[in-house]
């Protein structure tokens, strides 16, 4: 075989499927044993691929056949022009214009369907909120029109309606994920990618102070609710558990099982990172103390099988959507009563479950713990997330942390 020969071919990319069980049709270029795949904007399942390649295709299959033959013909003509050949020059020459695009809404809708199939209902809900805002701003926008200008206009539109820069950042990170997927599926030309340096940069917002100081923590732990106030007692107990158990969030608390409780420790994997880090999931170890054990004793279900949930927040028979709704309702109720406790104690910040997690991080930082240790304790998959947490801490905390560096 002549390795210098350049071959072109349209094939189904069986390495990945779309949400409707079809394969992206890719243009494969082979040169010197190296293969590159480029999207055509078309998809097909196995049966459709057979009909497209039939000796006499009919109807829509004939149309697709003609289109992909045209793409391959153009590719062969482009290859002949490039001497010596390079994939970079081929891409620049071949992708003068976008191949085929779909609307931004369709791209989001397909992603939402797939997320729900994977039971990632929280992310699906976030995507739905994002596309709702985008459609109100400008409906039926095609992917090729998601430009730097469009993104800046959307940002200005959102800010003019009193949305926070943090909200804008969340929405546009979702858009970036969709565009990245569209590039991979062949619906968007990477040449026109609107994100990055010297293009549109997604705002991060400011990390505001969301942690209690030592005196405030003493006040929370010393607060004595009325024995008859069930929800106040429950909210306070689970807020304390979150703080004491490595800043454990309420979703992870809800999903704790008896098998996670081992003698004097709690061992588990964060729900959020189970999917992201399947190959190397981060195990979190929490050392139990008398406070944690007392909360478990008072608020847990009667101990059953190892796989049973410890707390009565979600049930084994719940589907993913129901579990999400129950956790969100639990957080809502907890925040409601903790905010009232915070006001009663005279705090100048809103006392929520998120404050428990940040307060845990703050106390570690004040004790001289490294960023790496804090990141591991919180179960962050990326140390940049931890660094963003630290950016919101008060100057006194940072000052004390710097002193600890030379406290030999």
PDB file of C-alpha atoms in Angstrom, residues 272-279:
ATOM      1  CA  UNK A 272     -21.771  14.809  40.999  1.00  0.00           C
ATOM      2  CA  UNK A 273     -18.422  13.226  40.128  1.00  0.00           C
ATOM      3  CA  UNK A 274     -19.466   9.573  39.752  1.00  0.00           C
ATOM      4  CA  UNK A 275     -20.147  10.103  36.042  1.00  0.00           C
ATOM      5  CA  UNK A 276     -17.354  12.608  35.350  1.00  0.00           C
ATOM      6  CA  UNK A 277     -14.571  10.483  36.832  1.00  0.00           C
ATOM      7  CA  UNK A 278     -15.727   6.954  36.074  1.00  0.00           C
ATOM      8  CA  UNK A 279     -12.202   5.703  35.434  1.00  0.00           C
TER       9      UNK A 279
END
